[in-house]
Amino acid sequence: RLVEDDPMNADAYRALGRTAHNAGRIDEAWCVARALVFLKQANKDEAGALECYETAIDEMFREDPMRDATRERALDAFHALRELLTAEKNWKYLEQAYRRMIKRLPKGDPLILPLWDGLGDIYRVRLAHPQSAIEAYEIAHNLDPDKAAHRARLLAELYASVGTKRPKQASEKA
């Protein structure tokens, strides 16, 4: 009712989204979160839009045990956040979003590997931080049972660019 009375009321959208999420209506909660993001964007509040995505993802990951539908919506939210940040060319925030997503996932989750690869790409291509890219790719390589050849080539190129002759031991961040 509050949203109908005042469609620009961000607090009403937050309350509606929390109510839907707590009632297990994940798709409805996701739609409300998206509406809130669009509201923030319409008001030129990009920081508010980013915060909405982050809050939605955090709330979904708090569900215990997490339902498959909730996980799917959380990943949708991360994908939407990633698209928004990429469109804005906000590479530093994108790097932070990847790190937060890695921390949110349980150890051993199959999505951690592509997230570390993606983080390595952000460092290598977008931020021009070769040492950070090496660290991210090394973690991904250690997590990858197949030891992807494309990553090994990227690591070799990065080692050469920073003058590393021997790869360092990957950190235990994974």
PDB file of C-alpha atoms in Angstrom:
ATOM      1  CA  ARG A   1       0.000   0.000   0.000  1.00  0.00           C
ATOM      2  CA  LEU A   2       2.861   2.400   0.836  1.00  0.00           C
ATOM      3  CA  VAL A   3       4.427   1.871  -2.572  1.00  0.00           C
ATOM      4  CA  GLU A   4       1.078   2.580  -4.248  1.00  0.00           C
ATOM      5  CA  ASP A   5       0.613   5.782  -2.210  1.00  0.00           C
ATOM      6  CA  ASP A   6       4.158   7.015  -2.794  1.00  0.00           C
ATOM      7  CA  PRO A   7       5.935   5.223  -5.671  1.00  0.00           C
ATOM      8  CA  MET A   8       9.106   7.227  -5.008  1.00  0.00           C
ATOM      9  CA  ASN A   9       9.413   6.054  -1.378  1.00  0.00           C
ATOM     10  CA  ALA A  10      12.604   3.981  -1.218  1.00  0.00           C
ATOM     11  CA  ASP A  11      11.925   2.904   2.386  1.00  0.00           C
ATOM     12  CA  ALA A  12       8.580   1.434   1.333  1.00  0.00           C
ATOM     13  CA  TYR A  13      10.331  -0.617  -1.350  1.00  0.00           C
ATOM     14  CA  ARG A  14      12.893  -1.866   1.174  1.00  0.00           C
ATOM     15  CA  ALA A  15      10.149  -2.912   3.602  1.00  0.00           C
ATOM     16  CA  LEU A  16       8.182  -4.624   0.831  1.00  0.00           C
ATOM     17  CA  GLY A  17      11.285  -6.465  -0.343  1.00  0.00           C
ATOM     18  CA  ARG A  18      12.173  -7.648   3.180  1.00  0.00           C
ATOM     19  CA  THR A  19       8.608  -8.827   3.769  1.00  0.00           C
ATOM     20  CA  ALA A  20       8.580 -10.790   0.510  1.00  0.00           C
ATOM     21  CA  HIS A  21      12.008 -12.304   1.231  1.00  0.00           C
ATOM     22  CA  ASN A  22      11.088 -13.279   4.794  1.00  0.00           C
ATOM     23  CA  ALA A  23       7.907 -14.914   3.489  1.00  0.00           C
ATOM     24  CA  GLY A  24       9.965 -16.986   1.050  1.00  0.00           C
ATOM     25  CA  ARG A  25       8.710 -15.132  -2.026  1.00  0.00           C
ATOM     26  CA  ILE A  26      12.177 -14.784  -3.510  1.00  0.00           C
ATOM     27  CA  ASP A  27      11.133 -13.819  -7.036  1.00  0.00           C
ATOM     28  CA  GLU A  28       8.892 -11.083  -5.658  1.00  0.00           C
ATOM     29  CA  ALA A  29      11.675  -9.827  -3.385  1.00  0.00           C
ATOM     30  CA  TRP A  30      14.045  -9.732  -6.361  1.00  0.00           C
ATOM     31  CA  CYS A  31      11.513  -7.741  -8.424  1.00  0.00           C
ATOM     32  CA  VAL A  32      11.150  -5.243  -5.586  1.00  0.00           C
ATOM     33  CA  ALA A  33      14.943  -4.927  -5.281  1.00  0.00           C
ATOM     34  CA  ARG A  34      15.202  -4.264  -9.026  1.00  0.00           C
ATOM     35  CA  ALA A  35      12.436  -1.639  -8.780  1.00  0.00           C
ATOM     36  CA  LEU A  36      14.343   0.055  -5.963  1.00  0.00           C
ATOM     37  CA  VAL A  37      17.516   0.067  -8.058  1.00  0.00           C
ATOM     38  CA  PHE A  38      15.639   1.623 -10.984  1.00  0.00           C
ATOM     39  CA  LEU A  39      14.188   4.223  -8.618  1.00  0.00           C
ATOM     40  CA  LYS A  40      17.670   5.096  -7.377  1.00  0.00           C
ATOM     41  CA  GLN A  41      18.990   5.288 -10.935  1.00  0.00           C
ATOM     42  CA  ALA A  42      16.074   7.479 -12.020  1.00  0.00           C
ATOM     43  CA  ASN A  43      17.001   9.846  -9.206  1.00  0.00           C
ATOM     44  CA  LYS A  44      20.655   9.808 -10.388  1.00  0.00           C
ATOM     45  CA  ASP A  45      21.631   8.052  -7.164  1.00  0.00           C
ATOM     46  CA  GLU A  46      24.155   5.555  -8.541  1.00  0.00           C
ATOM     47  CA  ALA A  47      25.705   4.982  -5.113  1.00  0.00           C
ATOM     48  CA  GLY A  48      22.242   4.174  -3.776  1.00  0.00           C
ATOM     49  CA  ALA A  49      21.625   1.765  -6.643  1.00  0.00           C
ATOM     50  CA  LEU A  50      24.900  -0.039  -5.921  1.00  0.00           C
ATOM     51  CA  GLU A  51      24.045  -0.201  -2.228  1.00  0.00           C
ATOM     52  CA  CYS A  52      20.659  -1.730  -3.079  1.00  0.00           C
ATOM     53  CA  TYR A  53      22.296  -4.534  -5.011  1.00  0.00           C
ATOM     54  CA  GLU A  54      24.853  -5.170  -2.285  1.00  0.00           C
ATOM     55  CA  THR A  55      22.170  -5.175   0.422  1.00  0.00           C
ATOM     56  CA  ALA A  56      19.981  -7.545  -1.588  1.00  0.00           C
ATOM     57  CA  ILE A  57      22.885  -9.943  -2.114  1.00  0.00           C
ATOM     58  CA  ASP A  58      23.859  -9.806   1.574  1.00  0.00           C
ATOM     59  CA  GLU A  59      20.281 -10.470   2.695  1.00  0.00           C
ATOM     60  CA  MET A  60      19.927 -13.427   0.355  1.00  0.00           C
ATOM     61  CA  PHE A  61      23.190 -14.959   1.549  1.00  0.00           C
ATOM     62  CA  ARG A  62      22.016 -14.714   5.156  1.00  0.00           C
ATOM     63  CA  GLU A  63      19.312 -17.287   4.470  1.00  0.00           C
ATOM     64  CA  ASP A  64      20.148 -20.483   6.334  1.00  0.00           C
ATOM     65  CA  PRO A  65      19.809 -22.946   4.809  1.00  0.00           C
ATOM     66  CA  MET A  66      19.886 -21.183   1.470  1.00  0.00           C
ATOM     67  CA  ARG A  67      17.262 -22.337  -0.982  1.00  0.00           C
ATOM     68  CA  ASP A  68      18.236 -22.895  -4.615  1.00  0.00           C
ATOM     69  CA  ALA A  69      15.857 -20.117  -5.711  1.00  0.00           C
ATOM     70  CA  THR A  70      17.496 -17.688  -3.296  1.00  0.00           C
ATOM     71  CA  ARG A  71      20.963 -18.594  -4.537  1.00  0.00           C
ATOM     72  CA  GLU A  72      19.840 -18.109  -8.130  1.00  0.00           C
ATOM     73  CA  ARG A  73      18.421 -14.665  -7.334  1.00  0.00           C
ATOM     74  CA  ALA A  74      21.567 -13.691  -5.409  1.00  0.00           C
ATOM     75  CA  LEU A  75      23.655 -14.612  -8.442  1.00  0.00           C
ATOM     76  CA  ASP A  76      21.243 -12.644 -10.660  1.00  0.00           C
ATOM     77  CA  ALA A  77      21.759  -9.647  -8.368  1.00  0.00           C
ATOM     78  CA  PHE A  78      25.538 -10.005  -8.594  1.00  0.00           C
ATOM     79  CA  HIS A  79      25.317 -10.257 -12.382  1.00  0.00           C
ATOM     80  CA  ALA A  80      23.183  -7.092 -12.513  1.00  0.00           C
ATOM     81  CA  LEU A  81      25.621  -5.309 -10.195  1.00  0.00           C
ATOM     82  CA  ARG A  82      28.524  -6.407 -12.387  1.00  0.00           C
ATOM     83  CA  GLU A  83      26.760  -5.121 -15.515  1.00  0.00           C
ATOM     84  CA  LEU A  84      26.022  -1.759 -13.890  1.00  0.00           C
ATOM     85  CA  LEU A  85      29.606  -1.325 -12.717  1.00  0.00           C
ATOM     86  CA  THR A  86      30.984  -2.352 -16.096  1.00  0.00           C
ATOM     87  CA  ALA A  87      28.706   0.125 -17.885  1.00  0.00           C
ATOM     88  CA  GLU A  88      29.923   2.845 -15.512  1.00  0.00           C
ATOM     89  CA  LYS A  89      33.538   1.683 -15.896  1.00  0.00           C
ATOM     90  CA  ASN A  90      33.765   1.661 -12.111  1.00  0.00           C
ATOM     91  CA  TRP A  91      36.586  -0.881 -12.016  1.00  0.00           C
ATOM     92  CA  LYS A  92      37.658  -0.317  -8.411  1.00  0.00           C
ATOM     93  CA  TYR A  93      34.147  -0.936  -7.098  1.00  0.00           C
ATOM     94  CA  LEU A  94      33.859  -3.955  -9.417  1.00  0.00           C
ATOM     95  CA  GLU A  95      37.064  -5.357  -7.916  1.00  0.00           C
ATOM     96  CA  GLN A  96      35.618  -4.871  -4.427  1.00  0.00           C
ATOM     97  CA  ALA A  97      32.301  -6.457  -5.458  1.00  0.00           C
ATOM     98  CA  TYR A  98      34.142  -9.558  -6.699  1.00  0.00           C
ATOM     99  CA  ARG A  99      36.063  -9.816  -3.423  1.00  0.00           C
ATOM    100  CA  ARG A 100      32.854  -9.472  -1.384  1.00  0.00           C
ATOM    101  CA  MET A 101      31.156 -12.139  -3.508  1.00  0.00           C
ATOM    102  CA  ILE A 102      34.072 -14.533  -3.003  1.00  0.00           C
ATOM    103  CA  LYS A 103      33.795 -14.001   0.770  1.00  0.00           C
ATOM    104  CA  ARG A 104      30.036 -14.588   0.713  1.00  0.00           C
ATOM    105  CA  LEU A 105      30.311 -18.006  -0.922  1.00  0.00           C
ATOM    106  CA  PRO A 106      31.016 -21.092   1.150  1.00  0.00           C
ATOM    107  CA  LYS A 107      34.445 -22.671   0.801  1.00  0.00           C
ATOM    108  CA  GLY A 108      34.501 -25.146  -2.068  1.00  0.00           C
ATOM    109  CA  ASP A 109      31.654 -23.482  -3.965  1.00  0.00           C
ATOM    110  CA  PRO A 110      32.148 -24.034  -7.719  1.00  0.00           C
ATOM    111  CA  LEU A 111      31.607 -20.321  -8.425  1.00  0.00           C
ATOM    112  CA  ILE A 112      34.700 -19.301  -6.495  1.00  0.00           C
ATOM    113  CA  LEU A 113      37.024 -20.387  -9.328  1.00  0.00           C
ATOM    114  CA  PRO A 114      35.406 -18.197 -12.032  1.00  0.00           C
ATOM    115  CA  LEU A 115      35.208 -15.312  -9.572  1.00  0.00           C
ATOM    116  CA  TRP A 116      38.983 -15.489  -8.947  1.00  0.00           C
ATOM    117  CA  ASP A 117      39.525 -15.661 -12.725  1.00  0.00           C
ATOM    118  CA  GLY A 118      37.253 -12.648 -13.193  1.00  0.00           C
ATOM    119  CA  LEU A 119      39.094 -10.776 -10.458  1.00  0.00           C
ATOM    120  CA  GLY A 120      42.372 -11.546 -12.209  1.00  0.00           C
ATOM    121  CA  ASP A 121      40.912 -10.149 -15.444  1.00  0.00           C
ATOM    122  CA  ILE A 122      39.849  -6.957 -13.664  1.00  0.00           C
ATOM    123  CA  TYR A 123      43.341  -6.462 -12.261  1.00  0.00           C
ATOM    124  CA  ARG A 124      45.074  -7.335 -15.535  1.00  0.00           C
ATOM    125  CA  VAL A 125      42.854  -5.555 -18.059  1.00  0.00           C
ATOM    126  CA  ARG A 126      40.980  -2.822 -16.201  1.00  0.00           C
ATOM    127  CA  LEU A 127      43.193  -1.733 -13.319  1.00  0.00           C
ATOM    128  CA  ALA A 128      46.623  -2.561 -14.787  1.00  0.00           C
ATOM    129  CA  HIS A 129      47.797  -4.186 -11.551  1.00  0.00           C
ATOM    130  CA  PRO A 130      49.843  -7.143 -12.785  1.00  0.00           C
ATOM    131  CA  GLN A 131      50.969  -8.333  -9.340  1.00  0.00           C
ATOM    132  CA  SER A 132      47.375  -8.427  -8.064  1.00  0.00           C
ATOM    133  CA  ALA A 133      46.349 -10.214 -11.264  1.00  0.00           C
ATOM    134  CA  ILE A 134      49.062 -12.804 -10.665  1.00  0.00           C
ATOM    135  CA  GLU A 135      47.809 -13.426  -7.131  1.00  0.00           C
ATOM    136  CA  ALA A 136      44.193 -13.828  -8.281  1.00  0.00           C
ATOM    137  CA  TYR A 137      45.117 -16.109 -11.174  1.00  0.00           C
ATOM    138  CA  GLU A 138      47.400 -18.209  -8.945  1.00  0.00           C
ATOM    139  CA  ILE A 139      44.534 -18.790  -6.523  1.00  0.00           C
ATOM    140  CA  ALA A 140      42.237 -19.709  -9.422  1.00  0.00           C
ATOM    141  CA  HIS A 141      44.905 -22.018 -10.828  1.00  0.00           C
ATOM    142  CA  ASN A 142      45.301 -23.773  -7.465  1.00  0.00           C
ATOM    143  CA  LEU A 143      41.534 -24.242  -7.244  1.00  0.00           C
ATOM    144  CA  ASP A 144      41.267 -25.578 -10.805  1.00  0.00           C
ATOM    145  CA  PRO A 145      41.729 -29.350 -11.011  1.00  0.00           C
ATOM    146  CA  ASP A 146      42.128 -29.057 -14.809  1.00  0.00           C
ATOM    147  CA  LYS A 147      44.762 -26.282 -14.616  1.00  0.00           C
ATOM    148  CA  ALA A 148      43.331 -24.355 -17.588  1.00  0.00           C
ATOM    149  CA  ALA A 149      45.931 -23.656 -20.255  1.00  0.00           C
ATOM    150  CA  HIS A 150      44.649 -20.128 -20.959  1.00  0.00           C
ATOM    151  CA  ARG A 151      45.274 -19.154 -17.329  1.00  0.00           C
ATOM    152  CA  ALA A 152      48.760 -20.687 -17.403  1.00  0.00           C
ATOM    153  CA  ARG A 153      49.537 -18.559 -20.487  1.00  0.00           C
ATOM    154  CA  LEU A 154      48.205 -15.438 -18.773  1.00  0.00           C
ATOM    155  CA  LEU A 155      50.318 -16.172 -15.727  1.00  0.00           C
ATOM    156  CA  ALA A 156      53.421 -16.696 -17.866  1.00  0.00           C
ATOM    157  CA  GLU A 157      52.827 -13.350 -19.605  1.00  0.00           C
ATOM    158  CA  LEU A 158      52.271 -11.607 -16.277  1.00  0.00           C
ATOM    159  CA  TYR A 159      55.372 -13.174 -14.699  1.00  0.00           C
ATOM    160  CA  ALA A 160      57.379 -11.925 -17.688  1.00  0.00           C
ATOM    161  CA  SER A 161      55.884  -8.433 -17.462  1.00  0.00           C
ATOM    162  CA  VAL A 162      56.801  -8.042 -13.779  1.00  0.00           C
ATOM    163  CA  GLY A 163      60.130  -9.829 -14.099  1.00  0.00           C
ATOM    164  CA  THR A 164      59.228 -12.824 -11.957  1.00  0.00           C
ATOM    165  CA  LYS A 165      61.290 -15.858 -12.912  1.00  0.00           C
ATOM    166  CA  ARG A 166      59.656 -18.302 -10.561  1.00  0.00           C
ATOM    167  CA  PRO A 167      56.012 -18.214  -9.496  1.00  0.00           C
ATOM    168  CA  LYS A 168      55.427 -17.391  -5.866  1.00  0.00           C
ATOM    169  CA  GLN A 169      53.354 -19.716  -3.773  1.00  0.00           C
ATOM    170  CA  ALA A 170      49.678 -18.762  -4.147  1.00  0.00           C
ATOM    171  CA  SER A 171      48.248 -17.212  -1.067  1.00  0.00           C
ATOM    172  CA  GLU A 172      45.939 -19.077   1.224  1.00  0.00           C
ATOM    173  CA  LYS A 173      43.088 -16.635   0.513  1.00  0.00           C
ATOM    174  CA  ALA A 174      41.256 -19.309  -1.402  1.00  0.00           C
TER     175      ALA A 174
END
